[in-house]
Amino acid sequence: REKFDRWLVSIIPSSVKIETESKFKTAEKNENNYTVIYSKDGQDKSVQTRMIVGADGAFSRVRRQIFPYAESAVQYITIQEWFKTSENMSSFYAVFDKEITDFYSWIIPEGDLFLVGTAVRPGKNAVEKFNLLKSKLEKKGFSFGVPVKKSGAFLLRPVKNCQIFTGYERVFLIGEAAGLISPSSAEGFSYAFKSAIALAEAINSRPANTHKKYNKNIRSLRLNIFIKNMKSPLMYNKFLRNIILKTGFMSIKPMEK
């Protein structure tokens, strides 16, 4: 992920000024622009801008500072650990266990490593839930040693359309900052890139109302999230899920080598 992020930064045109290792603090609205206050090297600095784009993820400071009234999506914490494996693991596992989370957990192979992760509601027992997941997986035959690395992050799960908020006037939100993320799988990359492209197109077309154009451009993303919320009961209800799995509906046949 870090290499991918660095590559994205590397293709930014040289005409764009980049401020790294900086932290957004707040923005003050003026008559024709915004004054953005940020900290860098322990000092507060400011810059004037006509527009602000919040692309700062699930715990978006831009959204919380400028739009404190906007309803947020349901918040989760993701906990992941990577382990060495000598086996040729080629399958992705999705784990549904209500004792651990009302969302889902996962096992993903990555070369000679595999990662184990879950998305749980914030709280003092989050780590306990993760350890319970590993304990249950060990009983199913998985073997865990000392983790090679660990990670944790905030994650949003929009369960209502009103939790998708794209900003107001000349402040725009994209990706997870806007609440654009799959409520069934927690996949967010495609929504981030598609909403970024949608906003860029809206700005470049110079319409009378950029926000209106931007919201029009992401209607398909909103619809996609709405449909995924409609099908969530099928995924997260054990009885219904088993029926669908037995039918093989929309299953994908493995490719023969």
PDB file of C-alpha atoms in Angstrom:
ATOM      1  CA  ARG A   1       0.000   0.000   0.000  1.00  0.00           C
ATOM      2  CA  GLU A   2       2.798   2.441   0.881  1.00  0.00           C
ATOM      3  CA  LYS A   3       4.537   1.795  -2.451  1.00  0.00           C
ATOM      4  CA  PHE A   4       1.261   2.365  -4.273  1.00  0.00           C
ATOM      5  CA  ASP A   5       0.693   5.644  -2.414  1.00  0.00           C
ATOM      6  CA  ARG A   6       4.220   6.801  -3.233  1.00  0.00           C
ATOM      7  CA  TRP A   7       3.657   5.986  -6.892  1.00  0.00           C
ATOM      8  CA  LEU A   8       0.454   8.048  -6.918  1.00  0.00           C
ATOM      9  CA  VAL A   9       2.339  10.991  -5.432  1.00  0.00           C
ATOM     10  CA  SER A  10       5.133  10.563  -7.994  1.00  0.00           C
ATOM     11  CA  ILE A  11       2.767  11.167 -10.932  1.00  0.00           C
ATOM     12  CA  ILE A  12       1.419  14.456  -9.553  1.00  0.00           C
ATOM     13  CA  PRO A  13       2.471  17.263 -11.957  1.00  0.00           C
ATOM     14  CA  SER A  14       5.459  19.342 -10.814  1.00  0.00           C
ATOM     15  CA  SER A  15       3.252  22.451 -10.949  1.00  0.00           C
ATOM     16  CA  VAL A  16       1.371  21.192  -7.873  1.00  0.00           C
ATOM     17  CA  LYS A  17       2.804  22.140  -4.487  1.00  0.00           C
ATOM     18  CA  ILE A  18       2.910  19.194  -2.102  1.00  0.00           C
ATOM     19  CA  GLU A  19       3.095  19.568   1.674  1.00  0.00           C
ATOM     20  CA  THR A  20       3.991  16.264   3.325  1.00  0.00           C
ATOM     21  CA  GLU A  21       3.988  15.448   7.044  1.00  0.00           C
ATOM     22  CA  SER A  22       1.338  18.105   7.626  1.00  0.00           C
ATOM     23  CA  LYS A  23      -1.886  17.941   9.632  1.00  0.00           C
ATOM     24  CA  PHE A  24      -5.107  19.712   8.738  1.00  0.00           C
ATOM     25  CA  LYS A  25      -6.507  21.636  11.713  1.00  0.00           C
ATOM     26  CA  THR A  26      -9.429  23.708  10.480  1.00  0.00           C
ATOM     27  CA  ALA A  27     -10.705  25.973   7.707  1.00  0.00           C
ATOM     28  CA  GLU A  28     -12.152  29.459   7.975  1.00  0.00           C
ATOM     29  CA  LYS A  29     -14.641  30.585   5.357  1.00  0.00           C
ATOM     30  CA  ASN A  30     -14.086  34.009   3.821  1.00  0.00           C
ATOM     31  CA  GLU A  31     -16.162  35.847   1.250  1.00  0.00           C
ATOM     32  CA  ASN A  32     -14.618  34.238  -1.828  1.00  0.00           C
ATOM     33  CA  ASN A  33     -12.321  31.544  -0.468  1.00  0.00           C
ATOM     34  CA  TYR A  34     -11.201  29.511   2.530  1.00  0.00           C
ATOM     35  CA  THR A  35      -8.231  29.914   4.816  1.00  0.00           C
ATOM     36  CA  VAL A  36      -6.915  26.454   5.601  1.00  0.00           C
ATOM     37  CA  ILE A  37      -4.997  26.161   8.877  1.00  0.00           C
ATOM     38  CA  TYR A  38      -2.563  23.260   9.147  1.00  0.00           C
ATOM     39  CA  SER A  39       0.420  22.330  11.281  1.00  0.00           C
ATOM     40  CA  LYS A  40       3.875  21.377  10.022  1.00  0.00           C
ATOM     41  CA  ASP A  41       7.059  20.921  12.037  1.00  0.00           C
ATOM     42  CA  GLY A  42       5.239  22.036  15.167  1.00  0.00           C
ATOM     43  CA  GLN A  43       4.090  25.330  13.666  1.00  0.00           C
ATOM     44  CA  ASP A  44       0.702  26.478  12.415  1.00  0.00           C
ATOM     45  CA  LYS A  45       0.616  27.608   8.806  1.00  0.00           C
ATOM     46  CA  SER A  46      -2.157  28.789   6.494  1.00  0.00           C
ATOM     47  CA  VAL A  47      -3.006  28.808   2.819  1.00  0.00           C
ATOM     48  CA  GLN A  48      -5.794  30.426   0.795  1.00  0.00           C
ATOM     49  CA  THR A  49      -7.891  28.290  -1.541  1.00  0.00           C
ATOM     50  CA  ARG A  50     -11.110  28.506  -3.523  1.00  0.00           C
ATOM     51  CA  MET A  51     -11.975  24.860  -2.905  1.00  0.00           C
ATOM     52  CA  ILE A  52     -11.236  22.179  -0.342  1.00  0.00           C
ATOM     53  CA  VAL A  53     -11.338  18.459  -1.113  1.00  0.00           C
ATOM     54  CA  GLY A  54     -11.460  16.127   1.863  1.00  0.00           C
ATOM     55  CA  ALA A  55      -9.872  12.812   0.887  1.00  0.00           C
ATOM     56  CA  ASP A  56      -8.772  11.907   4.392  1.00  0.00           C
ATOM     57  CA  GLY A  57     -10.575   8.627   4.955  1.00  0.00           C
ATOM     58  CA  ALA A  58     -13.029   7.189   7.444  1.00  0.00           C
ATOM     59  CA  PHE A  59     -12.089   9.472  10.335  1.00  0.00           C
ATOM     60  CA  SER A  60     -12.075  12.543   8.083  1.00  0.00           C
ATOM     61  CA  ARG A  61     -10.987  15.619  10.014  1.00  0.00           C
ATOM     62  CA  VAL A  62     -12.254  17.817   7.172  1.00  0.00           C
ATOM     63  CA  ARG A  63     -15.742  16.356   7.545  1.00  0.00           C
ATOM     64  CA  ARG A  64     -15.746  16.537  11.333  1.00  0.00           C
ATOM     65  CA  GLN A  65     -14.375  20.082  11.513  1.00  0.00           C
ATOM     66  CA  ILE A  66     -16.408  21.735   8.750  1.00  0.00           C
ATOM     67  CA  PHE A  67     -19.561  19.603   8.815  1.00  0.00           C
ATOM     68  CA  PRO A  68     -20.071  18.479  12.437  1.00  0.00           C
ATOM     69  CA  TYR A  69     -23.809  18.152  11.774  1.00  0.00           C
ATOM     70  CA  ALA A  70     -23.397  15.558   8.992  1.00  0.00           C
ATOM     71  CA  GLU A  71     -24.567  12.107  10.058  1.00  0.00           C
ATOM     72  CA  SER A  72     -21.705   9.636  10.001  1.00  0.00           C
ATOM     73  CA  ALA A  73     -21.848   6.031   8.895  1.00  0.00           C
ATOM     74  CA  VAL A  74     -21.494   3.239  11.445  1.00  0.00           C
ATOM     75  CA  GLN A  75     -17.888   3.133  12.633  1.00  0.00           C
ATOM     76  CA  TYR A  76     -15.731   0.037  13.003  1.00  0.00           C
ATOM     77  CA  ILE A  77     -12.114  -0.685  13.814  1.00  0.00           C
ATOM     78  CA  THR A  78     -10.151  -3.052  11.591  1.00  0.00           C
ATOM     79  CA  ILE A  79      -7.461  -5.162  13.249  1.00  0.00           C
ATOM     80  CA  GLN A  80      -5.065  -7.177  11.093  1.00  0.00           C
ATOM     81  CA  GLU A  81      -2.004  -9.344  11.674  1.00  0.00           C
ATOM     82  CA  TRP A  82       0.344 -10.949   9.136  1.00  0.00           C
ATOM     83  CA  PHE A  83       1.873 -14.401   9.639  1.00  0.00           C
ATOM     84  CA  LYS A  84       4.464 -16.503   7.838  1.00  0.00           C
ATOM     85  CA  THR A  85       3.211 -19.621   6.082  1.00  0.00           C
ATOM     86  CA  SER A  86       4.987 -22.553   4.481  1.00  0.00           C
ATOM     87  CA  GLU A  87       1.827 -23.723   2.755  1.00  0.00           C
ATOM     88  CA  ASN A  88       0.676 -22.674  -0.702  1.00  0.00           C
ATOM     89  CA  MET A  89      -2.407 -20.824   0.459  1.00  0.00           C
ATOM     90  CA  SER A  90      -4.440 -19.634  -2.527  1.00  0.00           C
ATOM     91  CA  SER A  91      -7.916 -19.091  -1.083  1.00  0.00           C
ATOM     92  CA  PHE A  92      -9.528 -16.021   0.414  1.00  0.00           C
ATOM     93  CA  TYR A  93     -11.690 -16.759   3.442  1.00  0.00           C
ATOM     94  CA  ALA A  94     -14.645 -14.716   4.685  1.00  0.00           C
ATOM     95  CA  VAL A  95     -15.691 -15.487   8.257  1.00  0.00           C
ATOM     96  CA  PHE A  96     -19.158 -14.677   9.576  1.00  0.00           C
ATOM     97  CA  ASP A  97     -19.418 -15.056  13.360  1.00  0.00           C
ATOM     98  CA  LYS A  98     -21.836 -12.917  15.379  1.00  0.00           C
ATOM     99  CA  GLU A  99     -19.888 -13.630  18.564  1.00  0.00           C
ATOM    100  CA  ILE A 100     -17.015 -11.646  17.053  1.00  0.00           C
ATOM    101  CA  THR A 101     -18.722  -9.006  14.921  1.00  0.00           C
ATOM    102  CA  ASP A 102     -21.929  -8.141  13.109  1.00  0.00           C
ATOM    103  CA  PHE A 103     -19.724  -7.416  10.075  1.00  0.00           C
ATOM    104  CA  TYR A 104     -17.207 -10.049   8.931  1.00  0.00           C
ATOM    105  CA  SER A 105     -13.609 -11.241   9.310  1.00  0.00           C
ATOM    106  CA  TRP A 106     -11.140 -12.405   6.664  1.00  0.00           C
ATOM    107  CA  ILE A 107      -8.053 -14.405   5.808  1.00  0.00           C
ATOM    108  CA  ILE A 108      -6.068 -13.262   2.753  1.00  0.00           C
ATOM    109  CA  PRO A 109      -2.926 -14.933   1.303  1.00  0.00           C
ATOM    110  CA  GLU A 110      -0.074 -12.608   0.313  1.00  0.00           C
ATOM    111  CA  GLY A 111       2.833 -14.628  -1.105  1.00  0.00           C
ATOM    112  CA  ASP A 112       4.660 -16.341   1.769  1.00  0.00           C
ATOM    113  CA  LEU A 113       2.434 -14.490   4.241  1.00  0.00           C
ATOM    114  CA  PHE A 114      -1.235 -14.542   5.087  1.00  0.00           C
ATOM    115  CA  LEU A 115      -3.146 -11.904   6.962  1.00  0.00           C
ATOM    116  CA  VAL A 116      -5.970 -12.359   9.424  1.00  0.00           C
ATOM    117  CA  GLY A 117      -8.298  -9.453  10.041  1.00  0.00           C
ATOM    118  CA  THR A 118     -11.661  -8.421  11.375  1.00  0.00           C
ATOM    119  CA  ALA A 119     -13.860  -5.344  11.588  1.00  0.00           C
ATOM    120  CA  VAL A 120     -15.338  -4.828  15.044  1.00  0.00           C
ATOM    121  CA  ARG A 121     -17.223  -2.033  16.748  1.00  0.00           C
ATOM    122  CA  PRO A 122     -14.983   0.311  18.771  1.00  0.00           C
ATOM    123  CA  GLY A 123     -14.687  -0.554  22.438  1.00  0.00           C
ATOM    124  CA  LYS A 124     -12.475  -1.962  25.162  1.00  0.00           C
ATOM    125  CA  ASN A 125     -13.110  -5.529  23.987  1.00  0.00           C
ATOM    126  CA  ALA A 126     -12.015  -5.001  20.357  1.00  0.00           C
ATOM    127  CA  VAL A 127      -8.681  -6.785  20.852  1.00  0.00           C
ATOM    128  CA  GLU A 128     -10.417  -9.551  22.810  1.00  0.00           C
ATOM    129  CA  LYS A 129     -12.741 -10.125  19.856  1.00  0.00           C
ATOM    130  CA  PHE A 130      -9.751 -10.390  17.524  1.00  0.00           C
ATOM    131  CA  ASN A 131      -8.025 -12.884  19.809  1.00  0.00           C
ATOM    132  CA  LEU A 132     -11.256 -14.886  19.975  1.00  0.00           C
ATOM    133  CA  LEU A 133     -11.291 -14.980  16.173  1.00  0.00           C
ATOM    134  CA  LYS A 134      -7.765 -16.429  16.094  1.00  0.00           C
ATOM    135  CA  SER A 135      -8.655 -18.938  18.802  1.00  0.00           C
ATOM    136  CA  LYS A 136     -11.657 -20.163  16.820  1.00  0.00           C
ATOM    137  CA  LEU A 137      -9.609 -20.360  13.607  1.00  0.00           C
ATOM    138  CA  GLU A 138      -6.939 -22.444  15.379  1.00  0.00           C
ATOM    139  CA  LYS A 139      -9.648 -24.958  16.267  1.00  0.00           C
ATOM    140  CA  LYS A 140     -10.468 -25.095  12.545  1.00  0.00           C
ATOM    141  CA  GLY A 141      -6.874 -26.029  11.691  1.00  0.00           C
ATOM    142  CA  PHE A 142      -5.166 -22.699  11.118  1.00  0.00           C
ATOM    143  CA  SER A 143      -1.774 -22.218  12.749  1.00  0.00           C
ATOM    144  CA  PHE A 144      -0.519 -18.843  13.995  1.00  0.00           C
ATOM    145  CA  GLY A 145       2.950 -18.028  15.214  1.00  0.00           C
ATOM    146  CA  VAL A 146       4.406 -14.649  16.062  1.00  0.00           C
ATOM    147  CA  PRO A 147       2.885 -11.961  13.794  1.00  0.00           C
ATOM    148  CA  VAL A 148       5.265 -10.374  11.292  1.00  0.00           C
ATOM    149  CA  LYS A 149       3.374  -7.085  11.479  1.00  0.00           C
ATOM    150  CA  LYS A 150       0.135  -5.599  12.741  1.00  0.00           C
ATOM    151  CA  SER A 151      -2.175  -2.786  11.642  1.00  0.00           C
ATOM    152  CA  GLY A 152      -5.336  -1.068  12.740  1.00  0.00           C
ATOM    153  CA  ALA A 153      -7.550   1.564  11.180  1.00  0.00           C
ATOM    154  CA  PHE A 154     -10.987   3.102  11.327  1.00  0.00           C
ATOM    155  CA  LEU A 155     -13.610   1.867   8.887  1.00  0.00           C
ATOM    156  CA  LEU A 156     -17.036   3.203   7.992  1.00  0.00           C
ATOM    157  CA  ARG A 157     -20.105   1.196   7.004  1.00  0.00           C
ATOM    158  CA  PRO A 158     -22.893   3.305   5.460  1.00  0.00           C
ATOM    159  CA  VAL A 159     -26.212   1.672   6.288  1.00  0.00           C
ATOM    160  CA  LYS A 160     -28.400   4.623   5.270  1.00  0.00           C
ATOM    161  CA  ASN A 161     -28.239   6.808   2.180  1.00  0.00           C
ATOM    162  CA  CYS A 162     -28.184   9.989   4.297  1.00  0.00           C
ATOM    163  CA  GLN A 163     -24.822   8.903   5.729  1.00  0.00           C
ATOM    164  CA  ILE A 164     -23.269   9.567   2.325  1.00  0.00           C
ATOM    165  CA  PHE A 165     -22.376  13.260   2.460  1.00  0.00           C
ATOM    166  CA  THR A 166     -20.359  14.978  -0.269  1.00  0.00           C
ATOM    167  CA  GLY A 167     -19.896  18.375   1.329  1.00  0.00           C
ATOM    168  CA  TYR A 168     -21.354  21.809   0.769  1.00  0.00           C
ATOM    169  CA  GLU A 169     -20.599  24.974  -1.221  1.00  0.00           C
ATOM    170  CA  ARG A 170     -16.864  24.840  -2.113  1.00  0.00           C
ATOM    171  CA  VAL A 171     -15.895  21.986   0.228  1.00  0.00           C
ATOM    172  CA  PHE A 172     -16.052  18.510  -1.324  1.00  0.00           C
ATOM    173  CA  LEU A 173     -15.678  15.058   0.184  1.00  0.00           C
ATOM    174  CA  ILE A 174     -14.618  11.980  -1.763  1.00  0.00           C
ATOM    175  CA  GLY A 175     -14.040   8.323  -0.987  1.00  0.00           C
ATOM    176  CA  GLU A 176     -14.523   7.149   2.553  1.00  0.00           C
ATOM    177  CA  ALA A 177     -14.561  10.739   3.828  1.00  0.00           C
ATOM    178  CA  ALA A 178     -17.889  11.041   2.000  1.00  0.00           C
ATOM    179  CA  GLY A 179     -19.068   7.657   3.302  1.00  0.00           C
ATOM    180  CA  LEU A 180     -18.495   5.986  -0.055  1.00  0.00           C
ATOM    181  CA  ILE A 181     -17.477   2.416   0.750  1.00  0.00           C
ATOM    182  CA  SER A 182     -19.040  -0.997   0.280  1.00  0.00           C
ATOM    183  CA  PRO A 183     -21.312  -1.792   3.254  1.00  0.00           C
ATOM    184  CA  SER A 184     -21.060  -5.511   2.521  1.00  0.00           C
ATOM    185  CA  SER A 185     -17.348  -6.105   1.830  1.00  0.00           C
ATOM    186  CA  ALA A 186     -15.731  -2.872   3.159  1.00  0.00           C
ATOM    187  CA  GLU A 187     -13.956  -2.429  -0.189  1.00  0.00           C
ATOM    188  CA  GLY A 188     -13.162   1.252  -0.643  1.00  0.00           C
ATOM    189  CA  PHE A 189     -10.480   1.698  -3.318  1.00  0.00           C
ATOM    190  CA  SER A 190     -12.859   1.643  -6.280  1.00  0.00           C
ATOM    191  CA  TYR A 191     -15.229   4.132  -4.614  1.00  0.00           C
ATOM    192  CA  ALA A 192     -12.318   6.439  -3.781  1.00  0.00           C
ATOM    193  CA  PHE A 193     -11.010   6.518  -7.338  1.00  0.00           C
ATOM    194  CA  LYS A 194     -14.422   6.713  -8.982  1.00  0.00           C
ATOM    195  CA  SER A 195     -15.564   9.576  -6.745  1.00  0.00           C
ATOM    196  CA  ALA A 196     -12.253  11.390  -7.335  1.00  0.00           C
ATOM    197  CA  ILE A 197     -12.729  11.102 -11.091  1.00  0.00           C
ATOM    198  CA  ALA A 198     -16.362  12.209 -10.749  1.00  0.00           C
ATOM    199  CA  LEU A 199     -15.335  15.330  -8.815  1.00  0.00           C
ATOM    200  CA  ALA A 200     -12.477  16.143 -11.196  1.00  0.00           C
ATOM    201  CA  GLU A 201     -14.877  15.924 -14.132  1.00  0.00           C
ATOM    202  CA  ALA A 202     -17.375  18.157 -12.331  1.00  0.00           C
ATOM    203  CA  ILE A 203     -14.741  20.788 -11.542  1.00  0.00           C
ATOM    204  CA  ASN A 204     -13.191  20.731 -15.023  1.00  0.00           C
ATOM    205  CA  SER A 205     -16.555  21.090 -16.752  1.00  0.00           C
ATOM    206  CA  ARG A 206     -17.064  24.377 -14.844  1.00  0.00           C
ATOM    207  CA  PRO A 207     -20.830  24.034 -14.295  1.00  0.00           C
ATOM    208  CA  ALA A 208     -22.909  26.686 -12.555  1.00  0.00           C
ATOM    209  CA  ASN A 209     -23.246  24.353  -9.564  1.00  0.00           C
ATOM    210  CA  THR A 210     -20.236  22.058  -9.112  1.00  0.00           C
ATOM    211  CA  HIS A 211     -21.780  20.153  -6.206  1.00  0.00           C
ATOM    212  CA  LYS A 212     -24.905  19.398  -8.219  1.00  0.00           C
ATOM    213  CA  LYS A 213     -22.768  18.087 -11.072  1.00  0.00           C
ATOM    214  CA  TYR A 214     -20.597  16.046  -8.695  1.00  0.00           C
ATOM    215  CA  ASN A 215     -23.623  14.442  -7.031  1.00  0.00           C
ATOM    216  CA  LYS A 216     -25.034  13.626 -10.451  1.00  0.00           C
ATOM    217  CA  ASN A 217     -21.751  11.966 -11.396  1.00  0.00           C
ATOM    218  CA  ILE A 218     -21.786   9.677  -8.345  1.00  0.00           C
ATOM    219  CA  ARG A 219     -25.426   8.592  -8.576  1.00  0.00           C
ATOM    220  CA  SER A 220     -24.294   5.151  -9.709  1.00  0.00           C
ATOM    221  CA  LEU A 221     -22.089   4.834  -6.598  1.00  0.00           C
ATOM    222  CA  ARG A 222     -24.995   5.755  -4.334  1.00  0.00           C
ATOM    223  CA  LEU A 223     -27.209   3.221  -6.111  1.00  0.00           C
ATOM    224  CA  ASN A 224     -24.506   0.578  -5.817  1.00  0.00           C
ATOM    225  CA  ILE A 225     -24.262   1.111  -2.049  1.00  0.00           C
ATOM    226  CA  PHE A 226     -28.061   1.079  -1.729  1.00  0.00           C
ATOM    227  CA  ILE A 227     -28.261  -2.269  -3.544  1.00  0.00           C
ATOM    228  CA  LYS A 228     -25.476  -3.737  -1.388  1.00  0.00           C
ATOM    229  CA  ASN A 229     -27.360  -2.705   1.741  1.00  0.00           C
ATOM    230  CA  MET A 230     -30.427  -4.446   0.335  1.00  0.00           C
ATOM    231  CA  LYS A 231     -28.500  -7.692  -0.172  1.00  0.00           C
ATOM    232  CA  SER A 232     -26.641  -7.530   3.166  1.00  0.00           C
ATOM    233  CA  PRO A 233     -29.326  -9.559   5.006  1.00  0.00           C
ATOM    234  CA  LEU A 234     -28.623 -12.392   2.580  1.00  0.00           C
ATOM    235  CA  MET A 235     -24.924 -12.331   3.446  1.00  0.00           C
ATOM    236  CA  TYR A 236     -25.121 -11.806   7.186  1.00  0.00           C
ATOM    237  CA  ASN A 237     -28.066 -14.064   7.991  1.00  0.00           C
ATOM    238  CA  LYS A 238     -26.745 -17.614   8.459  1.00  0.00           C
ATOM    239  CA  PHE A 239     -29.946 -19.349   7.331  1.00  0.00           C
ATOM    240  CA  LEU A 240     -30.353 -17.295   4.157  1.00  0.00           C
ATOM    241  CA  ARG A 241     -26.626 -17.446   3.384  1.00  0.00           C
ATOM    242  CA  ASN A 242     -26.577 -21.247   3.585  1.00  0.00           C
ATOM    243  CA  ILE A 243     -29.532 -21.501   1.204  1.00  0.00           C
ATOM    244  CA  ILE A 244     -27.811 -19.300  -1.381  1.00  0.00           C
ATOM    245  CA  LEU A 245     -24.501 -21.165  -1.036  1.00  0.00           C
ATOM    246  CA  LYS A 246     -26.252 -24.490  -1.593  1.00  0.00           C
ATOM    247  CA  THR A 247     -27.917 -23.215  -4.774  1.00  0.00           C
ATOM    248  CA  GLY A 248     -24.602 -22.009  -6.195  1.00  0.00           C
ATOM    249  CA  PHE A 249     -26.285 -18.788  -7.290  1.00  0.00           C
ATOM    250  CA  MET A 250     -23.777 -16.439  -8.987  1.00  0.00           C
ATOM    251  CA  SER A 251     -20.911 -18.746  -8.025  1.00  0.00           C
ATOM    252  CA  ILE A 252     -17.675 -18.637 -10.018  1.00  0.00           C
ATOM    253  CA  LYS A 253     -16.153 -21.863 -11.278  1.00  0.00           C
ATOM    254  CA  PRO A 254     -12.388 -22.214 -10.686  1.00  0.00           C
ATOM    255  CA  MET A 255     -10.208 -22.066 -13.785  1.00  0.00           C
ATOM    256  CA  GLU A 256      -8.589 -25.307 -14.860  1.00  0.00           C
ATOM    257  CA  LYS A 257      -4.812 -25.194 -15.209  1.00  0.00           C
TER     258      LYS A 257
END
